[in-house]
mmCIF file of C-alpha atoms in Angstrom:
data_model
loop_
_atom_site.group_PDB
_atom_site.id
_atom_site.type_symbol
_atom_site.label_atom_id
_atom_site.label_comp_id
_atom_site.label_asym_id
_atom_site.label_seq_id
_atom_site.Cartn_x
_atom_site.Cartn_y
_atom_site.Cartn_z
ATOM 1 C CA UNK A 1 -6.591 -26.372 -13.299
ATOM 2 C CA UNK A 2 -5.569 -25.295 -16.907
ATOM 3 C CA UNK A 3 -7.595 -22.134 -17.149
ATOM 4 C CA UNK A 4 -5.744 -21.118 -13.694
ATOM 5 C CA UNK A 5 -2.260 -21.510 -15.010
ATOM 6 C CA UNK A 6 -2.777 -20.282 -18.050
ATOM 7 C CA UNK A 7 -4.316 -17.130 -16.156
ATOM 8 C CA UNK A 8 -0.932 -16.708 -14.548
ATOM 9 C CA UNK A 9 1.067 -17.534 -17.649
ATOM 10 C CA UNK A 10 -0.912 -14.648 -19.236
ATOM 11 C CA UNK A 11 -0.143 -12.430 -16.670
ATOM 12 C CA UNK A 12 3.460 -13.065 -16.665
ATOM 13 C CA UNK A 13 4.215 -12.350 -20.163
ATOM 14 C CA UNK A 14 2.471 -8.433 -19.069
ATOM 15 C CA UNK A 15 5.021 -8.425 -16.472
ATOM 16 C CA UNK A 16 6.458 -4.399 -16.251
ATOM 17 C CA UNK A 17 3.220 -3.225 -17.969
ATOM 18 C CA UNK A 18 0.333 -1.206 -16.884
ATOM 19 C CA UNK A 19 -2.809 -3.385 -16.187
ATOM 20 C CA UNK A 20 -4.926 -0.148 -15.078
ATOM 21 C CA UNK A 21 -5.855 3.174 -14.031
ATOM 22 C CA UNK A 22 -8.719 4.508 -11.863
ATOM 23 C CA UNK A 23 -10.512 7.355 -12.546
ATOM 24 C CA UNK A 24 -9.779 10.528 -10.379
ATOM 25 C CA UNK A 25 -11.323 10.273 -6.987
ATOM 26 C CA UNK A 26 -11.100 12.045 -3.836
ATOM 27 C CA UNK A 27 -11.136 11.422 0.010
ATOM 28 C CA UNK A 28 -12.797 14.119 1.777
ATOM 29 C CA UNK A 29 -12.404 14.784 5.672
ATOM 30 C CA UNK A 30 -15.648 12.701 6.594
ATOM 31 C CA UNK A 31 -13.728 9.717 5.288
ATOM 32 C CA UNK A 32 -10.371 10.720 6.315
ATOM 33 C CA UNK A 33 -11.977 10.944 9.958
ATOM 34 C CA UNK A 34 -14.074 7.579 9.949
ATOM 35 C CA UNK A 35 -10.681 5.775 8.764
ATOM 36 C CA UNK A 36 -8.766 7.822 11.865
ATOM 37 C CA UNK A 37 -11.626 6.948 14.578
ATOM 38 C CA UNK A 38 -11.474 3.011 13.387
ATOM 39 C CA UNK A 39 -7.781 2.968 13.233
ATOM 40 C CA UNK A 40 -7.737 5.380 16.958
ATOM 41 C CA UNK A 41 -5.526 7.597 14.775
ATOM 42 C CA UNK A 42 -6.616 11.109 15.229
ATOM 43 C CA UNK A 43 -3.218 12.898 14.536
ATOM 44 C CA UNK A 44 -3.852 16.765 13.838
ATOM 45 C CA UNK A 45 -2.823 16.712 10.331
ATOM 46 C CA UNK A 46 -5.192 13.928 9.694
ATOM 47 C CA UNK A 47 -8.286 15.446 11.417
ATOM 48 C CA UNK A 48 -8.446 19.304 12.275
ATOM 49 C CA UNK A 49 -9.191 21.460 9.669
ATOM 50 C CA UNK A 50 -8.559 24.229 11.688
ATOM 51 C CA UNK A 51 -5.248 23.536 13.007
ATOM 52 C CA UNK A 52 -4.142 22.932 9.430
ATOM 53 C CA UNK A 53 -5.346 26.141 8.105
ATOM 54 C CA UNK A 54 -2.740 27.965 9.829
ATOM 55 C CA UNK A 55 -0.269 25.023 10.357
ATOM 56 C CA UNK A 56 -0.125 22.817 7.512
ATOM 57 C CA UNK A 57 1.896 23.790 4.443
ATOM 58 C CA UNK A 58 -0.789 23.586 2.022
ATOM 59 C CA UNK A 59 -3.560 24.747 4.694
ATOM 60 C CA UNK A 60 -5.248 21.687 4.567
ATOM 61 C CA UNK A 61 -5.671 18.174 6.231
ATOM 62 C CA UNK A 62 -3.882 15.245 4.680
ATOM 63 C CA UNK A 63 -5.253 11.563 3.776
ATOM 64 C CA UNK A 64 -3.646 9.745 6.619
ATOM 65 C CA UNK A 65 -0.856 7.433 4.381
ATOM 66 C CA UNK A 66 -2.009 3.960 5.348
ATOM 67 C CA UNK A 67 -5.785 5.189 4.422
ATOM 68 C CA UNK A 68 -3.985 4.849 1.051
ATOM 69 C CA UNK A 69 -3.074 1.200 1.576
ATOM 70 C CA UNK A 70 -6.250 0.283 2.954
ATOM 71 C CA UNK A 71 -7.509 1.626 -0.375
ATOM 72 C CA UNK A 72 -5.886 -1.385 -2.378
ATOM 73 C CA UNK A 73 -8.522 -4.005 -1.631
ATOM 74 C CA UNK A 74 -11.506 -1.695 -2.668
ATOM 75 C CA UNK A 75 -10.215 -0.309 -6.026
ATOM 76 C CA UNK A 76 -8.474 -3.536 -7.241
ATOM 77 C CA UNK A 77 -10.904 -4.791 -9.743
ATOM 78 C CA UNK A 78 -11.341 -0.840 -10.981
ATOM 79 C CA UNK A 79 -7.457 -0.842 -11.277
ATOM 80 C CA UNK A 80 -7.778 -3.870 -13.561
ATOM 81 C CA UNK A 81 -5.586 -5.896 -11.366
ATOM 82 C CA UNK A 82 -6.817 -9.317 -12.674
ATOM 83 C CA UNK A 83 -5.926 -11.397 -9.600
ATOM 84 C CA UNK A 84 -8.638 -11.782 -7.375
ATOM 85 C CA UNK A 85 -10.242 -14.530 -5.777
ATOM 86 C CA UNK A 86 -12.557 -16.457 -7.906
ATOM 87 C CA UNK A 87 -14.021 -20.308 -8.497
ATOM 88 C CA UNK A 88 -10.320 -20.967 -10.177
ATOM 89 C CA UNK A 89 -7.831 -19.136 -8.199
ATOM 90 C CA UNK A 90 -7.757 -17.753 -4.478
ATOM 91 C CA UNK A 91 -5.676 -14.781 -3.833
ATOM 92 C CA UNK A 92 -3.748 -13.347 -0.345
ATOM 93 C CA UNK A 93 -2.281 -10.373 0.274
ATOM 94 C CA UNK A 94 1.130 -11.413 0.880
ATOM 95 C CA UNK A 95 2.205 -8.323 2.192
ATOM 96 C CA UNK A 96 4.073 -5.304 1.020
ATOM 97 C CA UNK A 97 7.676 -5.684 0.141
ATOM 98 C CA UNK A 98 7.825 -1.605 0.044
ATOM 99 C CA UNK A 99 6.087 1.444 0.634
ATOM 100 C CA UNK A 100 7.278 4.999 -0.573
ATOM 101 C CA UNK A 101 5.597 8.431 0.457
ATOM 102 C CA UNK A 102 6.931 10.999 -1.545
ATOM 103 C CA UNK A 103 4.682 13.602 -0.994
ATOM 104 C CA UNK A 104 1.057 13.926 1.620
ATOM 105 C CA UNK A 105 -2.508 13.640 -0.379
ATOM 106 C CA UNK A 106 -4.600 16.684 0.638
ATOM 107 C CA UNK A 107 -7.775 15.536 1.888
ATOM 108 C CA UNK A 108 -10.222 16.569 -1.305
ATOM 109 C CA UNK A 109 -7.280 16.303 -3.843
ATOM 110 C CA UNK A 110 -8.063 14.509 -6.816
ATOM 111 C CA UNK A 111 -6.263 11.146 -6.817
ATOM 112 C CA UNK A 112 -5.832 8.126 -9.029
ATOM 113 C CA UNK A 113 -4.036 4.711 -9.078
ATOM 114 C CA UNK A 114 -1.909 3.024 -11.643
ATOM 115 C CA UNK A 115 -1.473 -0.512 -11.305
ATOM 116 C CA UNK A 116 1.382 -2.298 -12.808
ATOM 117 C CA UNK A 117 2.209 -6.139 -12.766
ATOM 118 C CA UNK A 118 5.792 -6.225 -12.286
ATOM 119 C CA UNK A 119 6.484 -10.047 -11.650
ATOM 120 C CA UNK A 120 4.835 -13.148 -11.510
ATOM 121 C CA UNK A 121 6.932 -16.175 -10.276
ATOM 122 C CA UNK A 122 5.488 -19.993 -10.153
ATOM 123 C CA UNK A 123 6.616 -21.262 -6.460
ATOM 124 C CA UNK A 124 5.509 -24.286 -7.116
ATOM 125 C CA UNK A 125 2.975 -26.144 -9.260
ATOM 126 C CA UNK A 126 -0.328 -24.391 -9.219
ATOM 127 C CA UNK A 127 1.356 -21.772 -6.722
ATOM 128 C CA UNK A 128 2.054 -18.185 -7.949
ATOM 129 C CA UNK A 129 3.558 -15.080 -6.348
ATOM 130 C CA UNK A 130 2.895 -11.757 -8.207
ATOM 131 C CA UNK A 131 4.391 -8.462 -7.347
ATOM 132 C CA UNK A 132 2.208 -5.649 -8.171
ATOM 133 C CA UNK A 133 3.310 -1.823 -8.211
ATOM 134 C CA UNK A 134 0.812 0.624 -6.980
ATOM 135 C CA UNK A 135 1.447 4.381 -7.739
ATOM 136 C CA UNK A 136 -1.139 6.889 -6.397
ATOM 137 C CA UNK A 137 -0.981 9.951 -8.253
ATOM 138 C CA UNK A 138 -2.174 13.566 -7.207
ATOM 139 C CA UNK A 139 -3.529 15.688 -10.090
ATOM 140 C CA UNK A 140 -1.122 18.283 -11.164
ATOM 141 C CA UNK A 141 2.191 16.697 -9.395
ATOM 142 C CA UNK A 142 4.933 15.463 -11.375
ATOM 143 C CA UNK A 143 5.764 12.491 -9.038
ATOM 144 C CA UNK A 144 3.655 9.946 -7.378
ATOM 145 C CA UNK A 145 2.830 10.597 -3.880
ATOM 146 C CA UNK A 146 2.933 6.938 -2.876
ATOM 147 C CA UNK A 147 4.489 4.183 -4.261
ATOM 148 C CA UNK A 148 3.704 0.574 -2.722
ATOM 149 C CA UNK A 149 4.904 -2.660 -3.886
ATOM 150 C CA UNK A 150 2.980 -5.809 -2.725
ATOM 151 C CA UNK A 151 2.672 -9.516 -3.061
ATOM 152 C CA UNK A 152 -0.095 -11.908 -3.676
ATOM 153 C CA UNK A 153 0.165 -15.328 -2.931
ATOM 154 C CA UNK A 154 -2.342 -17.272 -5.549
ATOM 155 C CA UNK A 155 -3.410 -20.989 -5.203
ATOM 156 C CA UNK A 156 -6.493 -23.253 -6.426
ATOM 157 C CA UNK A 157 -9.239 -23.025 -3.859
ATOM 158 C CA UNK A 158 -9.446 -26.404 -3.463
ATOM 159 C CA UNK A 159 -5.951 -26.636 -1.530
ATOM 160 C CA UNK A 160 -7.157 -23.711 0.677
ATOM 161 C CA UNK A 161 -10.227 -25.948 1.510
ATOM 162 C CA UNK A 162 -7.438 -28.810 2.363
ATOM 163 C CA UNK A 163 -5.628 -26.330 4.835
ATOM 164 C CA UNK A 164 -8.892 -25.577 6.523
ATOM 165 C CA UNK A 165 -9.680 -29.142 6.865
ATOM 166 C CA UNK A 166 -6.593 -29.862 8.654
#
């Protein structure tokens, strides 16, 4: 348990500091279409390249904004988020405090994610709430396209097992 608490004390000391930055990556039309199919969200601006050529401001489809939020889990290790489920800690996505979409992300455009832990609070002994800000930047843009502030609730795994047993 000491290593678990030490982990969060270390993160608390880094509050407000950038923890990680992904490499540049793209979301192509195939991935965007798969996300649209799985979520049953096939709006033209996300899925119809021909329509976008003459109707979209940048002439291309855009990444479904909810797709960017779905990327959090898959990119968390690369982004440097040190809060993940291990033998010492179980982390739950507690939800989003806010999400701001400043600009659409063009399909095929280069994007990257920047992560910052903004706060860590000990809710009760061994239970921590971490506030994490993720900025999705588009290459060449002056401000992030998406800013998501999320909360992670973290506790010792044995407590999760006790709850499951009830």
